[in-house]
Amino acid sequence: MVDLTRRTFIKGSAAVAGGTLAAKRFLFGGFETVEPTNKLLLAQQIREDFVNTTCWIGKQDCGIVARRIDGRVVKLEGLDAHPKNKGTLCPKGVAQIAAVYDPQRVKTPLIRTNGKGGPGEFRAATWDEALELIASKVKPVLEEDPKLFLWQKGRSKAKVFYDTAFVKATGATKLGHGAYCSDAGYRALEYTLGTHAVLHPDFKHSKYILSWGWNITNAGGNKTCWITWPQQMLDAREKNGLKIVHLDPRLRSAGPFADKWVPIKPATDMAFALALCRELIALGHLDEPYLKTYTNSPELVGPDGLIVRGELPADAEEGDQPPALVWDLATGQAVPHAEAQDPALTGEFDVDGVPVKPAFQLFTEHVDPYTPEWASDITGIPADDIREIAAEFGENANIGASIVVDGVEIPYRPVGIMAYHMAQQELGFQTVRAMTMVSMLVGAPGAVGGQLSDFTWKIYKNYAKFENLKVEEGPYDFTLKNSKFFPINTGFPGIVAKVMQDPAKYEVEKLPKVAILHYVNPLTAFPSQKDFLDSYGKFEFVAVLSPWLSETADYFADVVLPTATMEKYEGPSSASDQYIDGKALRLPVMDPLFDSRGEIEIYIDLCEKLGVLYGEDGYIAQINKALPLEDEFALPLDEKPDVRDIFDRWSRMEGLEGGIEYFEKNGVWIKGEVAATKRYGYATDPPFKGALHRLYGESLLVAQRKQQELGADEVYWRDYTAFPTWRTPTFEQSPAEYDLTLISYHLVTHKQSRTSMIPLLTELSGKQRLDMNPETARRLGVGEGDEVVVESHNALTGETRQLRTVVALSEAFRPDVVGMPHHFGGWSPERNKGLGPSPNEIFYTGEGYMVCTADQSFHVKVRVLKG
Amino acid sequence: MTTETMTTKRELPQGIGRLSTGWIAFFAAMVAVTVVGLYAYFQQLGNGLIVTGLRDLGTGGGATWGLYVAYYVYFIGVSFAGITVAALIRIFKIEKLEPVARMGELLTVVSLILGALAILADLEHPWRAIVNLFEFGRPQSPFFGTFSMVIAGYLFASLVYLYVTSRRDAARLALQPSRFQGLYRFLAAGYEDTPEQRRIDRRATFWLAIAILPLLVIAHSTVGFVFGLQVGRPGWFGSLQAPGFVVLAGVSGIGNLIMLAAIVRWATKTEKRITVDAFAWLAKLLLGLLLVYLYFTAVEILTITYQASAAEQVLSDALLKGTYAWIFWGAIVSLVAAAVLLTWKALTRRWTIAAAVAAGILVNIGAVAKRYLIVVPSQTHGQLLPYPIGSYTPNWVEFAVVFGLFSLGAIMIGVFMKVFPIVPLEEAEQ
Amino acid sequence: MAKYAMAINLDRCQGCRACMEACKIENNTPQAVFWMYVFRTETGEFPDTKMSFMPRPCQHCNNPPCVKVCPVGARFRRGDGIVLTDADRCIGCRYCEVACPYGVNYYNWRTPTEAFAAYDVDFTDPEVEAVTGGVIPPYKNPDLDRPQGDEQRMTAGSAHSVGVMEKCTFCVHRVEKGLEPACAEVCPVHAIHFGDVEDPEGPLSTYLRERAGFQLLEELGTDPSVYYVGGGPPTAETREIERPLTEVQR
Ligand SMILES: Nc1nc2c(c(=O)[nH]1)N[C@H]1C(S)=C(S)[C@@H](COP(=O)(O)OP(=O)(O)OC[C@H]3O[C@@H](n4cnc5c(=O)[nH]c(N)nc54)[C@H](O)[C@@H]3O)O[C@H]1N2
Ligand SMILES: Nc1nc2c(c(=O)[nH]1)N[C@H]1C(S)=C(S)[C@@H](COP(=O)(O)OP(=O)(O)OC[C@H]3O[C@@H](n4cnc5c(=O)[nH]c(N)nc54)[C@H](O)[C@@H]3O)O[C@H]1N2
Ligand code: SF4
Ligand code: SF4
Ligand code: SF4
Ligand code: SF4
Ligand code: SF4
Ligand SMILES: [Mo]
């Protein structure tokens, strides 16, 4: 047991050190440290140098300069040239230096010596032995059915090497954390606008944004980690007088930056968005040209809910849909959308004797009952506030205005929405769709100052796929892709955990046998802990790659491979802040500490042992394809590559003279400004890259019918509706004594469960707590710092779960809501014990607590009892 | 006259040189307490002040000055007594107090030493402190600059005074063969008690007394300035701080002297010498000072409750009805009780030693409490920025050191009593 | 001679505490010591709640009470306005600490070894020492061991000696090298500006001229060299939330 050996070693050396210290004390008292010591160092000549690298903690890989003294890293500072962080760092970025030196890192490969499902005992192994063992377990599965080899990752870096190349080389089933993040939002945007992202404004020109559950002062927002958006938001406030309306049950997320705080009840955002849509229509804040030309709003919908289509053109390709028809007011007849001069948005028409309406007419009718008064009851926000926000949003949109950027005239709509984790609610997919529609009504998507989504306007492959949702008959694979349960599904660990517990229920025949867990820690990072405890023991074999013994590794790993932290090559990562584009690489700040190694090297060796390194479809070939490396830059397929050399080739291939030395010298490669014609959907060629925005979700309705046909329960199909349709979320149906809603969020001083072992960060953030309004506390008879038990209730199964934590009071909190930061609840390494529990211990996953696209909701009803 | 003259008895007066079992028991007990104090102090010396209940104020949520500083202020206050009384005797020729003069002087010297030790106990590196104070001492700092000089001067003056006023007794004792004869000779240093010498002596002590009085006011005021000049701590800044310190010093000092006098009177069987009248005189002095102090306190309570700034409000709430209310009101009650008792005695003109001692005890309880309250609450509750309300509880190390200091003081006085007459000898030849 | 000052823009500060962390790493301060401290506060009642964030370094007062009270001249103010503690001279009386209205002083209650051990990280681990050469913390900054400035005095940045007072040094060792203080350098939203206020055309003077600001506890007459821009000073109603772990652990 490596643990034991290490401990005795420490004890031994501690005894010696302690003895010397005691003797010194006895002789000199505290004198030892009275004199500022180390004056010796003065005389000594020190060697100082700087290494450029990127942040290893956060998801936007901020540029970093590491200061080294005699090869030892003493400080990390922001790289000035990096557009994402512009010479700055967040607290995590600074503190990771302590993590690098953490003696509790896994120091050598470990092999389990006891049974799984509880605290692990391990023995130290050599890399060769550990990799050999993994290969011997994975190989037979690859031979049987590579899909039963699960490669699961969290927020991994260097996707090309792992997510793409390794998965392709082995044929593994890849499972992202995604659905625990904002995948429902990605799906909503892919579906609605075609972009692979959620929502953010064009800060440079924005004047009015709805900060919708955006954790401004702590976390990400769409697509970045932290620093970038706050910088842009502050600049916009100073330069454009940007006004921020903050919709969030707690004000802390916006801190002082909310011009107006809208303390909305959790998971009622769709109701709010629908009411905004209704008001915008009622007030006439409509960008008709945009709606008519770039959305399917004018398309005619028949009484069956399907879009009325014309004839397939002669040159149609296999699989093409016949063109959707609109009512052309210019000619008074139904014509294909593309051919209409003035498509009608409203009215009722007759096509071949069938009464049809433009989708927009249906939308108007659909949102008509969603009055501000109606929404007020649901959201807890006064109707007048809703009206006011709708009016301000509409007015600030400057409908009809345009502006010249980079010499191109582009519509100017300086209003937008910043939202990311709004996807994390039971109605998440449709909520984000409804929110997007708020922007669509005023023509803000893709406009200057308006609604952006991705950093450049690109159409993601799912846009086309979603035209026809696959809903097949069982049996299904264990991710339930294309199933009647979750027709939109990009892989969700929670569902895999559910399926592993009850495959028959989900019509699954084959469960995954072996797994590699890369950069992921389901046991503490994901809801719900219980589901992972109940399912991960079913793997025949689990290998975990991680610098620390994660909780998941502690309980379920057969083999743990110690990865390096900042001391490795990784990348390339995007350096774009959406205005300036660039690329960066993580360069090792030192040699890997202990016996750890960089992941790329590990996968190269593992692939060699698996026999999939060399040759045409081998890992090397996949790396060549994924990066890509072509022609003289391609890696030879029969030679084990050197990691630095891979990046050197890539750099040269990208045209950087000096190859990787360019990055060693400059840290980041700035490609230049992102052209307006790339960023703004209106300005791309063709506009919006040719995608028609889906106000009307016809294929959702079609999928719903198919689900029903295949006998799926209502829980699975009820939200597959063409327009976002409000219903009371499941969690609200818990009995009345569960009178509070639990929400969770991120702290600026931690990153998921990945940083909880850095005590410097814990020092800054404090331990776990239950945030609540003092009024709530008074009612419960508890005060600041009091211990309480939080008991959650599953409205569908009646199950209850409990955790214990302490109260923290804040007037910046809705009185009917309590909240807990994510990040805590770990027990490995040792020092994480005692920091408090994770809300993921009492959240639920599965039906009722998932989005219809197989994504997680982070809301549950709880009651709080005195501890 | 009739009592113990050295000519009739072969033994030294006032039990000097003879160890009674009672004294031995007392001495042993004091040594034991001192040893515990020393043990605690060595703990602190070895491991640092971290072993105490002291912590940083502000984010640290503690008090960085605690029991040590409170007792330092207290001890310095007690020193007020002796020299004042002695000086008053010289200046105003109050014969009745003559017998308590020396113990007053002794009390001053001992309490100044304890005060200095208390402050050394508060320093993690006493040696470094002493060395650096000598090398770099800054008079501008009320704490160690002005203060250490004044205190050092004060201590020096008090020692001189004690010596000068004791020389005659030494000279007289030196005439008689005894174990300490050599010591007495050394102390007498040629003094032969001639009328001329006596006259010079009288004049010297008179002028010394005149000189010491302002020194005394300055010394006690500077202790007040340690706090009173600090704008940054609610509860400290104020012009009443210095006079308040002087007066409370008097109160605690006289109170202590009364207690000491009662003990000495009993232990040395000098009932005839130290009369009830002497106690009455001391008690009246005490009452006078006490009334002034209570007036100051009333003004203080009024100021802190009437239109205080927000920060002062937090502090006064803590004092008047919060964390420190029991100490604050405890102090007020004991001071007022002493005042009532003394006033009653004064009005009925029926003084008793017991009443004076009771008042002495009460005012010292009050004084210790008030010293604690000036030092600690302004740190824990006197934040001008939104720091947390702090808390400080002295721990066993600090208590042990403080008790050790008390017992050290008792040892010093006890030993003094066994080598020198603590009550000046009577004018035998009269 | 330059006169150094800092401007902190409360209309930009996100309360992220990166400045606290950067200060801790740059100056190797041990557990529970915050030369830079960031208040996160709120006022008012739901739903009319307001929040604010306020970083608090040493104010480097031009009329510093801490310097006045120091019995041995260990606390001194340099000609360029930087107030420092000579760790070689400090006797640990903690008078500066009680005299400072801003609560910025931290006494070294523990030896560095003990203070870092309180983080529960065993930097004396032999395998770590193999890399770090045994220095504690492993990111120890050698600049701190040098005396600074014309006077060549120590600045309480170095060994964090037990029994000695310390506080923010305006990162004098960086300033001497022409660098910004670590907190200003790191701030993700550029809320902290540092420079010479004596130079009327310098960036800091210009920055301050263009914005309304205040000094903390102006009424006390300490005349801080730290100027706050935007926002406002804390009031009696200001409540602190989300306090860091400030307890000194052994
Ligand atoms: N410091 C730090 N930064 C991070 C991360 C981190 O862990 N730490 N993680 C990164 C990652 S992976 C991500 S995905 C992003 C996430 O970035 P964000 O989406 O900005 O992060 P969250 O902290 O989840 O913020 C969600 C906010 O929504 C609020 N909220 C909860 N429920 C509801 C609701 O029903 N309605 C509304 N309107 N609001 C609600 C919460 O109070 C919270 O303020 O952050 C990234 N950046
Ligand atoms: N209650 C609640 N739960 C949440 C959220 C929430 O807001 N509330 N947020 C969710 C979101 S947005 C996300 S993105 C997920 C994230 O969840 P995860 O992606 O699982 O993130 P971490 O918890 O940081 O886990 C990463 C694990 O990777 C390992 N690791 C760290 N560094 C490295 C490395 O360099 N190499 C390798 N190979 N491994 C490493 C460590 O073991 C660490 O535990 O959590 C989700 N969970
Ligand atoms: S914002 Fe994210 S990526 Fe940037 S330094 Fe902080 S943790 Fe690292
Ligand atoms: S680093 Fe900047 S934004 Fe963060 S708390 Fe400090 S001053 Fe505020
Ligand atoms: S803030 Fe305090 S420590 Fe700093 S200079 Fe002013 S008084 Fe001195
Ligand atoms: S603690 Fe040190 S710096 Fe502070 S006043 Fe005392 S001697 Fe001076
Ligand atoms: S100036 Fe330097 S020492 Fe002062 S708070 Fe900033 S980083 Fe810390
Ligand atoms: Mo995420």
PDB file of N, CA and C in Angstrom, chain B residues 185-235:
ATOM      1  N   ARG B 185      24.329  48.258  57.591  1.00  0.00           N
ATOM      2  CA  ARG B 185      25.469  49.174  57.513  1.00  0.00           C
ATOM      3  C   ARG B 185      25.651  49.679  56.096  1.00  0.00           C
ATOM      4  N   PHE B 186      25.559  48.709  55.206  1.00  0.00           N
ATOM      5  CA  PHE B 186      25.731  49.057  53.799  1.00  0.00           C
ATOM      6  C   PHE B 186      24.671  50.077  53.370  1.00  0.00           C
ATOM      7  N   LEU B 187      23.427  49.795  53.793  1.00  0.00           N
ATOM      8  CA  LEU B 187      22.338  50.691  53.405  1.00  0.00           C
ATOM      9  C   LEU B 187      22.488  52.062  54.061  1.00  0.00           C
ATOM     10  N   ALA B 188      22.908  52.035  55.310  1.00  0.00           N
ATOM     11  CA  ALA B 188      23.045  53.307  56.036  1.00  0.00           C
ATOM     12  C   ALA B 188      24.104  54.173  55.364  1.00  0.00           C
ATOM     13  N   ALA B 189      25.101  53.495  54.856  1.00  0.00           N
ATOM     14  CA  ALA B 189      26.136  54.174  54.084  1.00  0.00           C
ATOM     15  C   ALA B 189      26.614  55.464  54.748  1.00  0.00           C
ATOM     16  N   GLY B 190      27.003  55.308  55.998  1.00  0.00           N
ATOM     17  CA  GLY B 190      27.594  56.460  56.669  1.00  0.00           C
ATOM     18  C   GLY B 190      26.620  57.389  57.345  1.00  0.00           C
ATOM     19  N   TYR B 191      25.369  57.119  57.134  1.00  0.00           N
ATOM     20  CA  TYR B 191      24.358  57.979  57.760  1.00  0.00           C
ATOM     21  C   TYR B 191      24.373  57.758  59.269  1.00  0.00           C
ATOM     22  N   GLU B 192      24.405  58.826  60.008  1.00  0.00           N
ATOM     23  CA  GLU B 192      24.505  58.646  61.461  1.00  0.00           C
ATOM     24  C   GLU B 192      23.374  59.299  62.208  1.00  0.00           C
ATOM     25  N   ASP B 193      22.453  59.788  61.490  1.00  0.00           N
ATOM     26  CA  ASP B 193      21.242  60.315  62.106  1.00  0.00           C
ATOM     27  C   ASP B 193      21.536  61.513  63.012  1.00  0.00           C
ATOM     28  N   THR B 194      22.453  62.335  62.598  1.00  0.00           N
ATOM     29  CA  THR B 194      22.682  63.565  63.347  1.00  0.00           C
ATOM     30  C   THR B 194      21.559  64.524  63.012  1.00  0.00           C
ATOM     31  N   PRO B 195      21.282  65.453  63.869  1.00  0.00           N
ATOM     32  CA  PRO B 195      20.207  66.417  63.609  1.00  0.00           C
ATOM     33  C   PRO B 195      20.441  67.135  62.285  1.00  0.00           C
ATOM     34  N   GLU B 196      21.677  67.458  62.000  1.00  0.00           N
ATOM     35  CA  GLU B 196      21.973  68.141  60.732  1.00  0.00           C
ATOM     36  C   GLU B 196      21.587  67.252  59.556  1.00  0.00           C
ATOM     37  N   GLN B 197      22.047  65.988  59.650  1.00  0.00           N
ATOM     38  CA  GLN B 197      21.710  65.025  58.588  1.00  0.00           C
ATOM     39  C   GLN B 197      20.210  64.900  58.458  1.00  0.00           C
ATOM     40  N   ARG B 198      19.571  64.850  59.617  1.00  0.00           N
ATOM     41  CA  ARG B 198      18.128  64.676  59.615  1.00  0.00           C
ATOM     42  C   ARG B 198      17.437  65.856  58.919  1.00  0.00           C
ATOM     43  N   ARG B 199      18.005  67.054  59.188  1.00  0.00           N
ATOM     44  CA  ARG B 199      17.396  68.241  58.605  1.00  0.00           C
ATOM     45  C   ARG B 199      17.549  68.195  57.063  1.00  0.00           C
ATOM     46  N   ILE B 200      18.761  67.894  56.687  1.00  0.00           N
ATOM     47  CA  ILE B 200      19.024  67.796  55.240  1.00  0.00           C
ATOM     48  C   ILE B 200      18.094  66.762  54.625  1.00  0.00           C
ATOM     49  N   ASP B 201      17.984  65.646  55.318  1.00  0.00           N
ATOM     50  CA  ASP B 201      17.130  64.555  54.865  1.00  0.00           C
ATOM     51  C   ASP B 201      15.700  65.014  54.663  1.00  0.00           C
ATOM     52  N   ARG B 202      15.193  65.688  55.688  1.00  0.00           N
ATOM     53  CA  ARG B 202      13.818  66.199  55.618  1.00  0.00           C
ATOM     54  C   ARG B 202      13.636  67.041  54.370  1.00  0.00           C
ATOM     55  N   ARG B 203      14.628  67.982  54.200  1.00  0.00           N
ATOM     56  CA  ARG B 203      14.484  68.893  53.069  1.00  0.00           C
ATOM     57  C   ARG B 203      14.569  68.142  51.752  1.00  0.00           C
ATOM     58  N   ALA B 204      15.503  67.213  51.742  1.00  0.00           N
ATOM     59  CA  ALA B 204      15.662  66.438  50.495  1.00  0.00           C
ATOM     60  C   ALA B 204      14.378  65.686  50.165  1.00  0.00           C
ATOM     61  N   THR B 205      13.845  65.005  51.154  1.00  0.00           N
ATOM     62  CA  THR B 205      12.638  64.235  50.869  1.00  0.00           C
ATOM     63  C   THR B 205      11.477  65.155  50.507  1.00  0.00           C
ATOM     64  N   PHE B 206      11.429  66.331  51.112  1.00  0.00           N
ATOM     65  CA  PHE B 206      10.362  67.261  50.776  1.00  0.00           C
ATOM     66  C   PHE B 206      10.429  67.641  49.300  1.00  0.00           C
ATOM     67  N   TRP B 207      11.630  68.065  48.911  1.00  0.00           N
ATOM     68  CA  TRP B 207      11.769  68.490  47.516  1.00  0.00           C
ATOM     69  C   TRP B 207      11.643  67.319  46.545  1.00  0.00           C
ATOM     70  N   LEU B 208      12.134  66.183  46.976  1.00  0.00           N
ATOM     71  CA  LEU B 208      11.978  64.968  46.145  1.00  0.00           C
ATOM     72  C   LEU B 208      10.493  64.700  45.946  1.00  0.00           C
ATOM     73  N   ALA B 209       9.745  64.845  47.029  1.00  0.00           N
ATOM     74  CA  ALA B 209       8.299  64.623  46.955  1.00  0.00           C
ATOM     75  C   ALA B 209       7.658  65.603  45.989  1.00  0.00           C
ATOM     76  N   ILE B 210       8.046  66.870  46.115  1.00  0.00           N
ATOM     77  CA  ILE B 210       7.495  67.878  45.204  1.00  0.00           C
ATOM     78  C   ILE B 210       7.820  67.505  43.765  1.00  0.00           C
ATOM     79  N   ALA B 211       9.031  67.012  43.570  1.00  0.00           N
ATOM     80  CA  ALA B 211       9.458  66.677  42.213  1.00  0.00           C
ATOM     81  C   ALA B 211       8.728  65.442  41.702  1.00  0.00           C
ATOM     82  N   ILE B 212       8.468  64.523  42.603  1.00  0.00           N
ATOM     83  CA  ILE B 212       7.854  63.265  42.170  1.00  0.00           C
ATOM     84  C   ILE B 212       6.390  63.457  41.780  1.00  0.00           C
ATOM     85  N   LEU B 213       5.704  64.350  42.438  1.00  0.00           N
ATOM     86  CA  LEU B 213       4.269  64.496  42.160  1.00  0.00           C
ATOM     87  C   LEU B 213       3.950  64.724  40.687  1.00  0.00           C
ATOM     88  N   PRO B 214       4.575  65.727  40.046  1.00  0.00           N
ATOM     89  CA  PRO B 214       4.272  65.884  38.614  1.00  0.00           C
ATOM     90  C   PRO B 214       4.705  64.669  37.799  1.00  0.00           C
ATOM     91  N   LEU B 215       5.825  64.094  38.185  1.00  0.00           N
ATOM     92  CA  LEU B 215       6.306  62.903  37.467  1.00  0.00           C
ATOM     93  C   LEU B 215       5.218  61.835  37.484  1.00  0.00           C
ATOM     94  N   LEU B 216       4.603  61.750  38.665  1.00  0.00           N
ATOM     95  CA  LEU B 216       3.560  60.763  38.881  1.00  0.00           C
ATOM     96  C   LEU B 216       2.351  61.033  37.988  1.00  0.00           C
ATOM     97  N   VAL B 217       1.962  62.314  37.948  1.00  0.00           N
ATOM     98  CA  VAL B 217       0.818  62.653  37.081  1.00  0.00           C
ATOM     99  C   VAL B 217       1.170  62.371  35.629  1.00  0.00           C
ATOM    100  N   ILE B 218       2.393  62.725  35.262  1.00  0.00           N
ATOM    101  CA  ILE B 218       2.791  62.486  33.866  1.00  0.00           C
ATOM    102  C   ILE B 218       2.793  60.989  33.571  1.00  0.00           C
ATOM    103  N   ALA B 219       3.376  60.246  34.503  1.00  0.00           N
ATOM    104  CA  ALA B 219       3.474  58.808  34.264  1.00  0.00           C
ATOM    105  C   ALA B 219       2.097  58.195  34.070  1.00  0.00           C
ATOM    106  N   HIS B 220       1.184  58.520  34.971  1.00  0.00           N
ATOM    107  CA  HIS B 220      -0.138  57.909  34.837  1.00  0.00           C
ATOM    108  C   HIS B 220      -0.894  58.469  33.663  1.00  0.00           C
ATOM    109  N   SER B 221      -0.634  59.743  33.360  1.00  0.00           N
ATOM    110  CA  SER B 221      -1.280  60.296  32.177  1.00  0.00           C
ATOM    111  C   SER B 221      -0.771  59.611  30.916  1.00  0.00           C
ATOM    112  N   THR B 222       0.526  59.368  30.858  1.00  0.00           N
ATOM    113  CA  THR B 222       1.044  58.735  29.639  1.00  0.00           C
ATOM    114  C   THR B 222       0.455  57.357  29.449  1.00  0.00           C
ATOM    115  N   VAL B 223       0.199  56.676  30.532  1.00  0.00           N
ATOM    116  CA  VAL B 223      -0.486  55.389  30.358  1.00  0.00           C
ATOM    117  C   VAL B 223      -1.840  55.673  29.724  1.00  0.00           C
ATOM    118  N   GLY B 224      -2.464  56.734  30.166  1.00  0.00           N
ATOM    119  CA  GLY B 224      -3.727  57.130  29.545  1.00  0.00           C
ATOM    120  C   GLY B 224      -3.537  57.477  28.079  1.00  0.00           C
ATOM    121  N   PHE B 225      -2.401  58.140  27.771  1.00  0.00           N
ATOM    122  CA  PHE B 225      -2.151  58.520  26.378  1.00  0.00           C
ATOM    123  C   PHE B 225      -1.960  57.312  25.478  1.00  0.00           C
ATOM    124  N   VAL B 226      -1.445  56.221  26.059  1.00  0.00           N
ATOM    125  CA  VAL B 226      -1.276  55.000  25.259  1.00  0.00           C
ATOM    126  C   VAL B 226      -2.570  54.725  24.519  1.00  0.00           C
ATOM    127  N   PHE B 227      -3.668  55.005  25.210  1.00  0.00           N
ATOM    128  CA  PHE B 227      -4.979  54.760  24.603  1.00  0.00           C
ATOM    129  C   PHE B 227      -5.594  56.051  24.077  1.00  0.00           C
ATOM    130  N   GLY B 228      -5.477  57.076  24.891  1.00  0.00           N
ATOM    131  CA  GLY B 228      -6.233  58.292  24.611  1.00  0.00           C
ATOM    132  C   GLY B 228      -5.822  59.022  23.358  1.00  0.00           C
ATOM    133  N   LEU B 229      -4.624  58.751  22.830  1.00  0.00           N
ATOM    134  CA  LEU B 229      -4.190  59.463  21.636  1.00  0.00           C
ATOM    135  C   LEU B 229      -4.548  58.712  20.364  1.00  0.00           C
ATOM    136  N   GLN B 230      -5.184  57.566  20.522  1.00  0.00           N
ATOM    137  CA  GLN B 230      -5.439  56.734  19.337  1.00  0.00           C
ATOM    138  C   GLN B 230      -6.799  57.026  18.721  1.00  0.00           C
ATOM    139  N   VAL B 231      -6.772  57.716  17.581  1.00  0.00           N
ATOM    140  CA  VAL B 231      -8.036  58.042  16.917  1.00  0.00           C
ATOM    141  C   VAL B 231      -8.671  56.807  16.315  1.00  0.00           C
ATOM    142  N   GLY B 232      -7.859  55.806  16.094  1.00  0.00           N
ATOM    143  CA  GLY B 232      -8.332  54.674  15.315  1.00  0.00           C
ATOM    144  C   GLY B 232      -9.094  53.628  16.100  1.00  0.00           C
ATOM    145  N   ARG B 233      -9.243  53.791  17.399  1.00  0.00           N
ATOM    146  CA  ARG B 233      -9.955  52.790  18.188  1.00  0.00           C
ATOM    147  C   ARG B 233     -11.067  53.458  18.958  1.00  0.00           C
ATOM    148  N   PRO B 234     -12.289  53.208  18.565  1.00  0.00           N
ATOM    149  CA  PRO B 234     -13.410  53.749  19.322  1.00  0.00           C
ATOM    150  C   PRO B 234     -13.250  53.397  20.791  1.00  0.00           C
ATOM    151  N   GLY B 235     -13.601  54.355  21.649  1.00  0.00           N
ATOM    152  CA  GLY B 235     -13.496  54.097  23.076  1.00  0.00           C
ATOM    153  C   GLY B 235     -12.178  54.544  23.668  1.00  0.00           C
TER     154      GLY B 235
END
